[in-house]
Short mmCIF file of C-alpha atoms in Angstrom, two decimals:
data_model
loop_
_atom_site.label_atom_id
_atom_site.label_comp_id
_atom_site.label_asym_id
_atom_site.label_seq_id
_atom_site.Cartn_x
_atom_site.Cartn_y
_atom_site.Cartn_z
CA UNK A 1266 81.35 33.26 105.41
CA UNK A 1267 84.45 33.11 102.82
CA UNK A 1268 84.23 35.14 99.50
CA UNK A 1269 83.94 33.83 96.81
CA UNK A 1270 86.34 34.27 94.30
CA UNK A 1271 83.73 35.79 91.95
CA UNK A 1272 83.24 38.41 94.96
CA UNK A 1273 86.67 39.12 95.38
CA UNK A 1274 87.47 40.30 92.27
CA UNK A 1275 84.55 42.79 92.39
CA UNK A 1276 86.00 43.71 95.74
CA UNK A 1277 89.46 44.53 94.33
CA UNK A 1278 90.78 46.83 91.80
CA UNK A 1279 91.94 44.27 88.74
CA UNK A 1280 95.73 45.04 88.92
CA UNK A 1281 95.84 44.23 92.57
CA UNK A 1282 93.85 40.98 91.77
CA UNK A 1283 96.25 40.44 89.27
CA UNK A 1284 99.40 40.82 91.71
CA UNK A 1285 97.57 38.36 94.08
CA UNK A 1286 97.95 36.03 91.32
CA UNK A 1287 101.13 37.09 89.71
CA UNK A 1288 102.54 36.17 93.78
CA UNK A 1289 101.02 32.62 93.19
CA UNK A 1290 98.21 33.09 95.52
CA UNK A 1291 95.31 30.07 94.41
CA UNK A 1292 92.04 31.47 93.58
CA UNK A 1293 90.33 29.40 96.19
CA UNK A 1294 92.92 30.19 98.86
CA UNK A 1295 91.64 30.00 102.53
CA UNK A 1296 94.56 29.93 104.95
CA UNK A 1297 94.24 32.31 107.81
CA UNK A 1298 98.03 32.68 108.42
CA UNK A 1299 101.31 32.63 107.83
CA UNK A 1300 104.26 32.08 110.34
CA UNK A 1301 108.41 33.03 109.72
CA UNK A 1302 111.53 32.84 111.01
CA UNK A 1303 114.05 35.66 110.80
CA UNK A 1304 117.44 36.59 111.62
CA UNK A 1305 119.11 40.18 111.32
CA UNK A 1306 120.28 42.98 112.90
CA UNK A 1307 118.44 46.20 114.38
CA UNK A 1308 119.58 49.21 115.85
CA UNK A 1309 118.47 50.04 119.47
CA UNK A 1310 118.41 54.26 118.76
CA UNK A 1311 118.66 55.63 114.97
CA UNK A 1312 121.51 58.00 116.24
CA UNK A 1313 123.76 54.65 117.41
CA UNK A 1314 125.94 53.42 114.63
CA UNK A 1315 126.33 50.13 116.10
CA UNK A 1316 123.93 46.74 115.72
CA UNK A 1317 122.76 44.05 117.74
CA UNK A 1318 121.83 41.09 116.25
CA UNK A 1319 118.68 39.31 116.78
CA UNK A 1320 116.53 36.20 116.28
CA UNK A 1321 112.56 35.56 115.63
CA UNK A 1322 109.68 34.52 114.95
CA UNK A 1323 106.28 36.31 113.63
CA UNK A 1324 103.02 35.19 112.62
CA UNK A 1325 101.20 37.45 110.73
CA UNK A 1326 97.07 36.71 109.70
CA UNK A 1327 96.01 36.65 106.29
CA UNK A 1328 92.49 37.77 106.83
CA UNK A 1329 92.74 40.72 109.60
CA UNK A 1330 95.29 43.45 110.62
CA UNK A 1331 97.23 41.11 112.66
CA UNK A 1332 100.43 40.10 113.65
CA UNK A 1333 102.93 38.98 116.47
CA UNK A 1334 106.55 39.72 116.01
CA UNK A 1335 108.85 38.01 118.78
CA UNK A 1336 112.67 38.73 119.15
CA UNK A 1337 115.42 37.95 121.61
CA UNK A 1338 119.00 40.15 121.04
CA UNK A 1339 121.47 41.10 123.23
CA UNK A 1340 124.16 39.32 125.21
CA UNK A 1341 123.22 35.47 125.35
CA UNK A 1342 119.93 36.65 123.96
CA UNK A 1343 119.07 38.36 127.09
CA UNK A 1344 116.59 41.05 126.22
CA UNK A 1345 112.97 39.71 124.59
CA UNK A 1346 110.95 42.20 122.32
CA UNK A 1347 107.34 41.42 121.64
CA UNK A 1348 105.90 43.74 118.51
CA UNK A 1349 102.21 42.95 117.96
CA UNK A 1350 98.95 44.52 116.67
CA UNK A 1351 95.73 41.85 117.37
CA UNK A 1352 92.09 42.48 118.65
CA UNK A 1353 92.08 46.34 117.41
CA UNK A 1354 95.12 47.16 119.61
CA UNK A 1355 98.61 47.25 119.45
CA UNK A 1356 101.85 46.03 121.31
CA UNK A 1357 105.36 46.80 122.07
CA UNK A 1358 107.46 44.98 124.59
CA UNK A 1359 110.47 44.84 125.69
CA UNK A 1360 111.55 42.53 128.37
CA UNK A 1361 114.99 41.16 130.38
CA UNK A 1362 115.51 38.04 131.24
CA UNK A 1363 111.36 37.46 129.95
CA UNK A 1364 110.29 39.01 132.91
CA UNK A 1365 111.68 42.69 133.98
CA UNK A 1366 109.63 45.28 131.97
CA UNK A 1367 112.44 47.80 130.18
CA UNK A 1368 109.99 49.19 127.76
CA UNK A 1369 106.36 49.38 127.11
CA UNK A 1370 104.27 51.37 125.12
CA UNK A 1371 101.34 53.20 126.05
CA UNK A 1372 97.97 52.17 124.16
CA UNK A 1373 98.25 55.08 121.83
CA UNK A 1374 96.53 55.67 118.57
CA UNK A 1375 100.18 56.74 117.03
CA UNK A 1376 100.96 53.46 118.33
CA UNK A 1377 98.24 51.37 115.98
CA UNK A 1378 98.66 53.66 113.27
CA UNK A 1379 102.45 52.53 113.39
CA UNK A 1380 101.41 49.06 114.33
CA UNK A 1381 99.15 48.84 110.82
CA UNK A 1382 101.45 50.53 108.54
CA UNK A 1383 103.76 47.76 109.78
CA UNK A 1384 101.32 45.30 108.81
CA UNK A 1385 100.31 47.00 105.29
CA UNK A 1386 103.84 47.07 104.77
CA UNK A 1387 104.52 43.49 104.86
CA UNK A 1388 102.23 41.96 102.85
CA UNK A 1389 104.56 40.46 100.59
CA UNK A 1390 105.29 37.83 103.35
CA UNK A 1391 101.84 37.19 103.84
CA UNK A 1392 100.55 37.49 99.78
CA UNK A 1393 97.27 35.91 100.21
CA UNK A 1394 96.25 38.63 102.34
CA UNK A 1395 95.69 40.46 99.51
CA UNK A 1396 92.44 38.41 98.52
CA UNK A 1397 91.68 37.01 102.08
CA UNK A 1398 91.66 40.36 103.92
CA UNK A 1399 88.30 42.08 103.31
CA UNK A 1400 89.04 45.08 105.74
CA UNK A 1401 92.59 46.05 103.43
CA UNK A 1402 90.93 49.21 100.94
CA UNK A 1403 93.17 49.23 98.02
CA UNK A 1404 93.46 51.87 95.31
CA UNK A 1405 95.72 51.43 92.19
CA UNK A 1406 97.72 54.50 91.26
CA UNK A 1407 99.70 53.29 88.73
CA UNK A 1408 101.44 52.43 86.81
CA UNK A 1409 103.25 49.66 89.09
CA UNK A 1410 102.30 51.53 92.54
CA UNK A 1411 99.16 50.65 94.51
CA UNK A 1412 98.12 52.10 97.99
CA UNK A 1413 96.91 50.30 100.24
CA UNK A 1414 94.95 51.37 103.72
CA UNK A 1415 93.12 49.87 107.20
CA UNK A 1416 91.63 51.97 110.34
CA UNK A 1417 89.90 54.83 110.34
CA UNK A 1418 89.70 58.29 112.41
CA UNK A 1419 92.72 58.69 114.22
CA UNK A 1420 93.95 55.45 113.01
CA UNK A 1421 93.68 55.29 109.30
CA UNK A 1422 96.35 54.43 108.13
CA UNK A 1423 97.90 53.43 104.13
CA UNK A 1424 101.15 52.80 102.85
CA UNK A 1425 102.23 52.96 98.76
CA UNK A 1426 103.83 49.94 97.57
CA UNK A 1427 105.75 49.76 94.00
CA UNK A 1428 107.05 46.83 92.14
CA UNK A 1429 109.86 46.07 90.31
CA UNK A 1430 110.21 45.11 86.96
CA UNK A 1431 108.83 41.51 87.49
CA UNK A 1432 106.00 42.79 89.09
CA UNK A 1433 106.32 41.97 92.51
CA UNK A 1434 106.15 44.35 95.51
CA UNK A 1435 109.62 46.01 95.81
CA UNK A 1436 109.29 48.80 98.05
CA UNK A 1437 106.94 50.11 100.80
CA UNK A 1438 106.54 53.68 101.53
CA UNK A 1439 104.50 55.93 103.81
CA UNK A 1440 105.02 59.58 104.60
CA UNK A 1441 103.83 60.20 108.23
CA UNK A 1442 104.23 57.26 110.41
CA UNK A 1443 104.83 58.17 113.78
CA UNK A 1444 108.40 57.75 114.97
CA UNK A 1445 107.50 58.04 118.83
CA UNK A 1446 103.84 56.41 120.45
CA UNK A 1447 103.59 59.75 122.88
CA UNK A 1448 103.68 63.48 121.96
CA UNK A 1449 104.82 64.45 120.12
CA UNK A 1450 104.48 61.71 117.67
CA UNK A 1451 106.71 62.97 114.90
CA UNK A 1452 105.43 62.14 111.91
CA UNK A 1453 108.04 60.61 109.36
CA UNK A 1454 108.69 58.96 106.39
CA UNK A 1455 109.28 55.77 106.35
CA UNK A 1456 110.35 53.04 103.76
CA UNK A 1457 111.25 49.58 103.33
CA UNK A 1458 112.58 47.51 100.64
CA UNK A 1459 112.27 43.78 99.56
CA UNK A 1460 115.00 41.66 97.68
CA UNK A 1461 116.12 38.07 97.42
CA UNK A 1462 112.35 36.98 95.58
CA UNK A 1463 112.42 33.35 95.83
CA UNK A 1464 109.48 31.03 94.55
CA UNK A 1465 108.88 28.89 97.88
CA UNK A 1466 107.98 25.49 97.47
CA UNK A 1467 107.13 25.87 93.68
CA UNK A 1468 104.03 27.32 95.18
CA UNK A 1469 104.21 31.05 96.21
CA UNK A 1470 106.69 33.90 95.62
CA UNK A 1471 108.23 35.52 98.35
CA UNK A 1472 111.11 38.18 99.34
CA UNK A 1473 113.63 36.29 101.67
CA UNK A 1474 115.59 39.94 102.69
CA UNK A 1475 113.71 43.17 103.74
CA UNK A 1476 115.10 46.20 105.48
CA UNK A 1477 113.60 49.31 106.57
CA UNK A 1478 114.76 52.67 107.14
CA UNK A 1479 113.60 56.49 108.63
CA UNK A 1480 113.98 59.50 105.99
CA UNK A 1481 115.07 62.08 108.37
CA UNK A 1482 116.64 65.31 107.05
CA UNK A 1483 116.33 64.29 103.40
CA UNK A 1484 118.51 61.02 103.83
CA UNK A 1485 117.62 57.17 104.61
CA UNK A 1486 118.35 56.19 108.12
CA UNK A 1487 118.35 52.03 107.84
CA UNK A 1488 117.31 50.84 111.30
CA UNK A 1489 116.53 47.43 110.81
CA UNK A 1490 117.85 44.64 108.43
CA UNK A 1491 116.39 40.71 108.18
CA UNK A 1492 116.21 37.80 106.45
CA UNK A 1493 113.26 34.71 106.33
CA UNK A 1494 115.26 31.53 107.62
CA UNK A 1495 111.77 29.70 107.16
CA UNK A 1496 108.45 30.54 106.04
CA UNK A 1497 105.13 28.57 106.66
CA UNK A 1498 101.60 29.50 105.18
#
């Protein structure tokens, strides 16, 4: 049964009611998804200093930790990359030609921790998560910063996000995500940052550019750069 509105704002802390709103996220708001188109580039190892470019699509759920990130890069868009967390477990692909396996990740609980931070982290392309889904725990350590969580045990996982001075999200941070699914799991910190806020169709406000980056040895090591071509909620 759907929450009322009345029930979600007992649920959440005020400010993070507040950003829902701020975001243009409608009180009685009841979509269950969201779906984008990117473009960017990525790098295939953090040591590389070269890019490959990519193209994709990702729908991400507004009222569970789910999403389903699809990619094709490399030469004539060769090489297929599937990035997913649904039904409590998560997903990473990577495929040539759509059919020979070149990667796959074991079913790993650094692997869904990584997998939810990646979801916590980009909320602000699917805003109305932030009333719809009941299983987020939020916490608001302000002033502008609120952390935000999902899983528990070996899973739980949270990320910190900060806004910017119009008071939408801005950055993402968390300090241990694992960098590798299999031992050792080398915990890391790990960042991303929004720009390019544009309010889509007069309705909701969203960040059209996002990158994300490893700290490793006290510096930023951007690994992955993109950009919405189109957005659908």
């Amino acid at each position: 049964m759907d929450e009322t509105d009345d029930q979600r704002r007992a649920r959440l802390p005020a400010a993070v009611y507040d950003l829902a709103m701020r975001l243009g996220v409608k009180p009685g708001d009841n979509r269950g998804g969201v779906r984008l188109e990117q473009t960017g580039r990525m790098k295939r190892t953090l040591d590389t200093e070269s890019w490959m470019a990519f193209t994709a699509t990702q729908t991400i759920s507004t009222r569970a930790c789910e999403f389903d990130w699809r990619a094709t890069t490399g030469p004539f868009g060769m090489i297929s990359a599937r990035d997913a967390l649904e039904h409590g477990e998560g997903r990473l692909d990577i495929m040539a030609l759509g059919v020979v396996p070149i990667a796959r990740a074991e079913h790993t609980p650094a692997l869904m921790r990584g997998e939810l931070m990646r979801y916590l982290a980009e909320l602000p392309w699917a805003p109305a998560a932030i009333l719809l889904n009941a299983t987020l725990r939020w916490r608001d350590d302000g002033p502008n910063t609120f952390a935000v969580s999902a899983g528990a045990g070996k899973t739980a996982s949270e990320v910190v996000l900060s806004l910017d001075s119009d008071g939408r999200i801005a950055s993402v941070f968390a300090p241990d995500r694992p960098r590798s699914v299999t031992v050792p799991f080398l915990p890391t910190p790990w960042r991303g940052r929004f720009s390019n806020y544009r309010h889509h169709g007069n309705k909701i406000w969203l960040p059209f550019a996002g990158e994300v980056a490893w700290e490793i040895d006290g510096k930023d090591v951007l690994y992955w750069q993109g950009r919405i071509e189109h957005w659908v909620g």
